[in-house]
PDB file of N, CA and C in Angstrom:
ATOM      1  N   UNK A   1      90.411  20.642 129.757  1.00  0.00           N
ATOM      2  CA  UNK A   1      91.570  21.265 129.198  1.00  0.00           C
ATOM      3  C   UNK A   1      92.240  22.162 130.242  1.00  0.00           C
ATOM      4  N   UNK A   2      91.422  22.973 130.902  1.00  0.00           N
ATOM      5  CA  UNK A   2      91.979  23.873 131.910  1.00  0.00           C
ATOM      6  C   UNK A   2      92.545  23.103 133.090  1.00  0.00           C
ATOM      7  N   UNK A   3      91.884  22.011 133.463  1.00  0.00           N
ATOM      8  CA  UNK A   3      92.396  21.200 134.562  1.00  0.00           C
ATOM      9  C   UNK A   3      93.773  20.651 134.187  1.00  0.00           C
ATOM     10  N   UNK A   4      93.908  20.115 132.972  1.00  0.00           N
ATOM     11  CA  UNK A   4      95.195  19.583 132.531  1.00  0.00           C
ATOM     12  C   UNK A   4      96.266  20.652 132.509  1.00  0.00           C
ATOM     13  N   UNK A   5      95.912  21.839 132.043  1.00  0.00           N
ATOM     14  CA  UNK A   5      96.863  22.946 132.000  1.00  0.00           C
ATOM     15  C   UNK A   5      97.290  23.345 133.405  1.00  0.00           C
ATOM     16  N   UNK A   6      96.307  23.438 134.312  1.00  0.00           N
ATOM     17  CA  UNK A   6      96.615  23.842 135.685  1.00  0.00           C
ATOM     18  C   UNK A   6      97.416  22.767 136.420  1.00  0.00           C
ATOM     19  N   UNK A   7      97.092  21.513 136.164  1.00  0.00           N
ATOM     20  CA  UNK A   7      97.750  20.423 136.885  1.00  0.00           C
ATOM     21  C   UNK A   7      99.122  20.077 136.320  1.00  0.00           C
ATOM     22  N   UNK A   8      99.293  20.252 135.012  1.00  0.00           N
ATOM     23  CA  UNK A   8     100.551  19.786 134.430  1.00  0.00           C
ATOM     24  C   UNK A   8     101.138  20.677 133.365  1.00  0.00           C
ATOM     25  N   UNK A   9     100.655  21.910 133.289  1.00  0.00           N
ATOM     26  CA  UNK A   9     101.203  22.814 132.287  1.00  0.00           C
ATOM     27  C   UNK A   9     100.896  22.337 130.878  1.00  0.00           C
ATOM     28  N   UNK A  10     101.801  22.624 129.965  1.00  0.00           N
ATOM     29  CA  UNK A  10     101.595  22.244 128.565  1.00  0.00           C
ATOM     30  C   UNK A  10     101.447  20.740 128.407  1.00  0.00           C
ATOM     31  N   UNK A  11     102.250  19.972 129.115  1.00  0.00           N
ATOM     32  CA  UNK A  11     102.165  18.508 129.026  1.00  0.00           C
ATOM     33  C   UNK A  11     100.805  18.014 129.516  1.00  0.00           C
ATOM     34  N   UNK A  12     100.273  18.639 130.565  1.00  0.00           N
ATOM     35  CA  UNK A  12      98.961  18.258 131.069  1.00  0.00           C
ATOM     36  C   UNK A  12      97.856  18.563 130.075  1.00  0.00           C
ATOM     37  N   UNK A  13      97.943  19.731 129.440  1.00  0.00           N
ATOM     38  CA  UNK A  13      96.955  20.106 128.423  1.00  0.00           C
ATOM     39  C   UNK A  13      97.023  19.156 127.233  1.00  0.00           C
ATOM     40  N   UNK A  14      98.227  18.810 126.813  1.00  0.00           N
ATOM     41  CA  UNK A  14      98.379  17.846 125.710  1.00  0.00           C
ATOM     42  C   UNK A  14      97.811  16.484 126.105  1.00  0.00           C
ATOM     43  N   UNK A  15      98.011  16.102 127.356  1.00  0.00           N
ATOM     44  CA  UNK A  15      97.475  14.830 127.831  1.00  0.00           C
ATOM     45  C   UNK A  15      95.961  14.787 127.780  1.00  0.00           C
ATOM     46  N   UNK A  16      95.317  15.889 128.163  1.00  0.00           N
ATOM     47  CA  UNK A  16      93.851  15.959 128.115  1.00  0.00           C
ATOM     48  C   UNK A  16      93.370  15.853 126.668  1.00  0.00           C
ATOM     49  N   UNK A  17      94.009  16.554 125.757  1.00  0.00           N
ATOM     50  CA  UNK A  17      93.616  16.487 124.348  1.00  0.00           C
ATOM     51  C   UNK A  17      93.822  15.088 123.780  1.00  0.00           C
ATOM     52  N   UNK A  18      94.904  14.440 124.174  1.00  0.00           N
ATOM     53  CA  UNK A  18      95.159  13.071 123.720  1.00  0.00           C
ATOM     54  C   UNK A  18      94.077  12.128 124.237  1.00  0.00           C
ATOM     55  N   UNK A  19      93.712  12.284 125.495  1.00  0.00           N
ATOM     56  CA  UNK A  19      92.660  11.463 126.080  1.00  0.00           C
ATOM     57  C   UNK A  19      91.328  11.660 125.357  1.00  0.00           C
ATOM     58  N   UNK A  20      90.976  12.902 125.077  1.00  0.00           N
ATOM     59  CA  UNK A  20      89.722  13.179 124.367  1.00  0.00           C
ATOM     60  C   UNK A  20      89.732  12.580 122.968  1.00  0.00           C
ATOM     61  N   UNK A  21      90.876  12.702 122.274  1.00  0.00           N
ATOM     62  CA  UNK A  21      90.975  12.128 120.926  1.00  0.00           C
ATOM     63  C   UNK A  21      90.833  10.614 120.980  1.00  0.00           C
ATOM     64  N   UNK A  22      91.506   9.987 121.945  1.00  0.00           N
ATOM     65  CA  UNK A  22      91.431   8.526 122.068  1.00  0.00           C
ATOM     66  C   UNK A  22      90.012   8.067 122.371  1.00  0.00           C
ATOM     67  N   UNK A  23      89.308   8.788 123.236  1.00  0.00           N
ATOM     68  CA  UNK A  23      87.927   8.423 123.564  1.00  0.00           C
ATOM     69  C   UNK A  23      87.005   8.600 122.361  1.00  0.00           C
ATOM     70  N   UNK A  24      87.230   9.643 121.576  1.00  0.00           N
ATOM     71  CA  UNK A  24      86.432   9.848 120.365  1.00  0.00           C
ATOM     72  C   UNK A  24      86.697   8.715 119.371  1.00  0.00           C
ATOM     73  N   UNK A  25      87.962   8.340 119.194  1.00  0.00           N
ATOM     74  CA  UNK A  25      88.285   7.249 118.277  1.00  0.00           C
ATOM     75  C   UNK A  25      87.652   5.934 118.738  1.00  0.00           C
ATOM     76  N   UNK A  26      87.662   5.671 120.040  1.00  0.00           N
ATOM     77  CA  UNK A  26      87.036   4.451 120.566  1.00  0.00           C
ATOM     78  C   UNK A  26      85.529   4.464 120.319  1.00  0.00           C
ATOM     79  N   UNK A  27      84.884   5.597 120.582  1.00  0.00           N
ATOM     80  CA  UNK A  27      83.436   5.701 120.378  1.00  0.00           C
ATOM     81  C   UNK A  27      83.082   5.525 118.906  1.00  0.00           C
ATOM     82  N   UNK A  28      83.888   6.096 118.024  1.00  0.00           N
ATOM     83  CA  UNK A  28      83.627   5.947 116.593  1.00  0.00           C
ATOM     84  C   UNK A  28      83.803   4.497 116.153  1.00  0.00           C
ATOM     85  N   UNK A  29      84.821   3.829 116.684  1.00  0.00           N
ATOM     86  CA  UNK A  29      85.034   2.426 116.340  1.00  0.00           C
ATOM     87  C   UNK A  29      83.859   1.573 116.814  1.00  0.00           C
ATOM     88  N   UNK A  30      83.366   1.839 118.026  1.00  0.00           N
ATOM     89  CA  UNK A  30      82.221   1.092 118.542  1.00  0.00           C
ATOM     90  C   UNK A  30      80.961   1.348 117.714  1.00  0.00           C
ATOM     91  N   UNK A  31      80.860   2.537 117.141  1.00  0.00           N
ATOM     92  CA  UNK A  31      79.701   2.879 116.305  1.00  0.00           C
ATOM     93  C   UNK A  31      79.894   2.424 114.865  1.00  0.00           C
ATOM     94  N   UNK A  32      81.062   1.865 114.553  1.00  0.00           N
ATOM     95  CA  UNK A  32      81.326   1.398 113.195  1.00  0.00           C
ATOM     96  C   UNK A  32      81.545   2.530 112.206  1.00  0.00           C
ATOM     97  N   UNK A  33      82.047   3.631 112.663  1.00  0.00           N
ATOM     98  CA  UNK A  33      82.286   4.790 111.803  1.00  0.00           C
ATOM     99  C   UNK A  33      83.784   5.054 111.702  1.00  0.00           C
ATOM    100  N   UNK A  34      84.348   4.989 110.497  1.00  0.00           N
ATOM    101  CA  UNK A  34      85.794   5.151 110.340  1.00  0.00           C
ATOM    102  C   UNK A  34      86.281   6.598 110.364  1.00  0.00           C
ATOM    103  N   UNK A  35      85.379   7.561 110.196  1.00  0.00           N
ATOM    104  CA  UNK A  35      85.805   8.960 110.145  1.00  0.00           C
ATOM    105  C   UNK A  35      84.688   9.865 110.660  1.00  0.00           C
ATOM    106  N   UNK A  36      85.052  11.111 110.938  1.00  0.00           N
ATOM    107  CA  UNK A  36      84.046  12.077 111.370  1.00  0.00           C
ATOM    108  C   UNK A  36      83.007  12.307 110.272  1.00  0.00           C
ATOM    109  N   UNK A  37      83.419  12.248 109.018  1.00  0.00           N
ATOM    110  CA  UNK A  37      82.495  12.444 107.894  1.00  0.00           C
ATOM    111  C   UNK A  37      81.426  11.348 107.854  1.00  0.00           C
ATOM    112  N   UNK A  38      81.723  10.186 108.428  1.00  0.00           N
ATOM    113  CA  UNK A  38      80.772   9.074 108.421  1.00  0.00           C
ATOM    114  C   UNK A  38      79.738   9.167 109.538  1.00  0.00           C
ATOM    115  N   UNK A  39      79.883  10.150 110.416  1.00  0.00           N
ATOM    116  CA  UNK A  39      78.913  10.330 111.492  1.00  0.00           C
ATOM    117  C   UNK A  39      77.680  11.041 110.952  1.00  0.00           C
ATOM    118  N   UNK A  40      76.517  10.661 111.426  1.00  0.00           N
ATOM    119  CA  UNK A  40      75.284  11.291 110.967  1.00  0.00           C
ATOM    120  C   UNK A  40      74.206  11.234 112.031  1.00  0.00           C
ATOM    121  N   UNK A  41      73.084  11.868 111.764  1.00  0.00           N
ATOM    122  CA  UNK A  41      72.004  11.940 112.750  1.00  0.00           C
ATOM    123  C   UNK A  41      71.385  10.586 113.074  1.00  0.00           C
ATOM    124  N   UNK A  42      71.591   9.594 112.235  1.00  0.00           N
ATOM    125  CA  UNK A  42      71.017   8.272 112.506  1.00  0.00           C
ATOM    126  C   UNK A  42      71.644   7.619 113.737  1.00  0.00           C
ATOM    127  N   UNK A  43      72.756   8.146 114.202  1.00  0.00           N
ATOM    128  CA  UNK A  43      73.405   7.605 115.396  1.00  0.00           C
ATOM    129  C   UNK A  43      72.798   8.151 116.680  1.00  0.00           C
ATOM    130  N   UNK A  44      71.971   9.158 116.582  1.00  0.00           N
ATOM    131  CA  UNK A  44      71.361   9.761 117.758  1.00  0.00           C
ATOM    132  C   UNK A  44      70.079   9.032 118.118  1.00  0.00           C
ATOM    133  N   UNK A  45      69.841   8.870 119.394  1.00  0.00           N
ATOM    134  CA  UNK A  45      68.620   8.241 119.874  1.00  0.00           C
ATOM    135  C   UNK A  45      67.794   9.281 120.611  1.00  0.00           C
ATOM    136  N   UNK A  46      66.522   9.267 120.370  1.00  0.00           N
ATOM    137  CA  UNK A  46      65.636  10.191 121.060  1.00  0.00           C
ATOM    138  C   UNK A  46      65.209   9.560 122.370  1.00  0.00           C
ATOM    139  N   UNK A  47      65.481  10.240 123.452  1.00  0.00           N
ATOM    140  CA  UNK A  47      65.154   9.706 124.765  1.00  0.00           C
ATOM    141  C   UNK A  47      64.070  10.511 125.437  1.00  0.00           C
ATOM    142  N   UNK A  48      63.696  10.140 126.641  1.00  0.00           N
ATOM    143  CA  UNK A  48      62.616  10.815 127.360  1.00  0.00           C
ATOM    144  C   UNK A  48      62.835  12.311 127.538  1.00  0.00           C
ATOM    145  N   UNK A  49      64.067  12.741 127.733  1.00  0.00           N
ATOM    146  CA  UNK A  49      64.319  14.167 127.936  1.00  0.00           C
ATOM    147  C   UNK A  49      64.011  14.974 126.679  1.00  0.00           C
ATOM    148  N   UNK A  50      64.087  14.334 125.517  1.00  0.00           N
ATOM    149  CA  UNK A  50      63.849  15.030 124.259  1.00  0.00           C
ATOM    150  C   UNK A  50      62.433  14.790 123.723  1.00  0.00           C
ATOM    151  N   UNK A  51      61.619  14.097 124.489  1.00  0.00           N
ATOM    152  CA  UNK A  51      60.278  13.753 124.027  1.00  0.00           C
ATOM    153  C   UNK A  51      59.401  14.995 123.934  1.00  0.00           C
ATOM    154  N   UNK A  52      58.534  14.963 122.949  1.00  0.00           N
ATOM    155  CA  UNK A  52      57.544  16.033 122.827  1.00  0.00           C
ATOM    156  C   UNK A  52      56.584  15.933 124.009  1.00  0.00           C
ATOM    157  N   UNK A  53      55.961  17.039 124.412  1.00  0.00           N
ATOM    158  CA  UNK A  53      55.103  17.037 125.600  1.00  0.00           C
ATOM    159  C   UNK A  53      53.990  15.995 125.574  1.00  0.00           C
ATOM    160  N   UNK A  54      53.466  15.657 124.403  1.00  0.00           N
ATOM    161  CA  UNK A  54      52.349  14.715 124.333  1.00  0.00           C
ATOM    162  C   UNK A  54      52.794  13.276 124.122  1.00  0.00           C
ATOM    163  N   UNK A  55      54.095  13.053 124.015  1.00  0.00           N
ATOM    164  CA  UNK A  55      54.587  11.697 123.799  1.00  0.00           C
ATOM    165  C   UNK A  55      54.880  11.033 125.137  1.00  0.00           C
ATOM    166  N   UNK A  56      54.664   9.737 125.191  1.00  0.00           N
ATOM    167  CA  UNK A  56      54.947   8.986 126.402  1.00  0.00           C
ATOM    168  C   UNK A  56      55.879   7.838 126.056  1.00  0.00           C
ATOM    169  N   UNK A  57      56.880   7.614 126.893  1.00  0.00           N
ATOM    170  CA  UNK A  57      57.793   6.504 126.681  1.00  0.00           C
ATOM    171  C   UNK A  57      57.548   5.405 127.695  1.00  0.00           C
ATOM    172  N   UNK A  58      56.440   5.465 128.403  1.00  0.00           N
ATOM    173  CA  UNK A  58      56.115   4.421 129.352  1.00  0.00           C
ATOM    174  C   UNK A  58      55.663   3.180 128.597  1.00  0.00           C
ATOM    175  N   UNK A  59      56.056   2.041 129.086  1.00  0.00           N
ATOM    176  CA  UNK A  59      55.653   0.773 128.503  1.00  0.00           C
ATOM    177  C   UNK A  59      54.303   0.396 129.102  1.00  0.00           C
ATOM    178  N   UNK A  60      53.242   0.328 128.291  1.00  0.00           N
ATOM    179  CA  UNK A  60      51.914   0.017 128.850  1.00  0.00           C
ATOM    180  C   UNK A  60      51.866  -1.360 129.495  1.00  0.00           C
ATOM    181  N   UNK A  61      52.722  -2.302 129.078  1.00  0.00           N
ATOM    182  CA  UNK A  61      52.727  -3.628 129.660  1.00  0.00           C
ATOM    183  C   UNK A  61      53.225  -3.597 131.106  1.00  0.00           C
ATOM    184  N   UNK A  62      54.022  -2.590 131.464  1.00  0.00           N
ATOM    185  CA  UNK A  62      54.533  -2.500 132.826  1.00  0.00           C
ATOM    186  C   UNK A  62      53.445  -2.080 133.812  1.00  0.00           C
ATOM    187  N   UNK A  63      52.384  -1.467 133.312  1.00  0.00           N
ATOM    188  CA  UNK A  63      51.289  -1.024 134.193  1.00  0.00           C
ATOM    189  C   UNK A  63      50.309  -2.138 134.487  1.00  0.00           C
ATOM    190  N   UNK A  64      50.380  -3.217 133.725  1.00  0.00           N
ATOM    191  CA  UNK A  64      49.460  -4.345 133.953  1.00  0.00           C
ATOM    192  C   UNK A  64      49.864  -5.085 135.217  1.00  0.00           C
ATOM    193  N   UNK A  65      48.895  -5.506 135.920  1.00  0.00           N
ATOM    194  CA  UNK A  65      49.143  -6.312 137.124  1.00  0.00           C
ATOM    195  C   UNK A  65      49.406  -7.752 136.757  1.00  0.00           C
ATOM    196  N   UNK A  66      49.816  -8.572 137.732  1.00  0.00           N
ATOM    197  CA  UNK A  66      50.082 -10.000 137.442  1.00  0.00           C
ATOM    198  C   UNK A  66      48.836 -10.751 137.066  1.00  0.00           C
TER     199      UNK A  66
END
């Protein structure tokens, strides 16, 4: 937002907001969600960074030799 404001004044700031809105609409369409109200926690994926200390996301089959 600040970059748009600094680079193009009010028009630049509006452009940044338009871009963010368009990207959100595209992401929602790809997720099959027609509105913000349709978004929920089921769309979130738990990845390695969010893993509990005792959990492992390593695939045991990858450690096997040929």
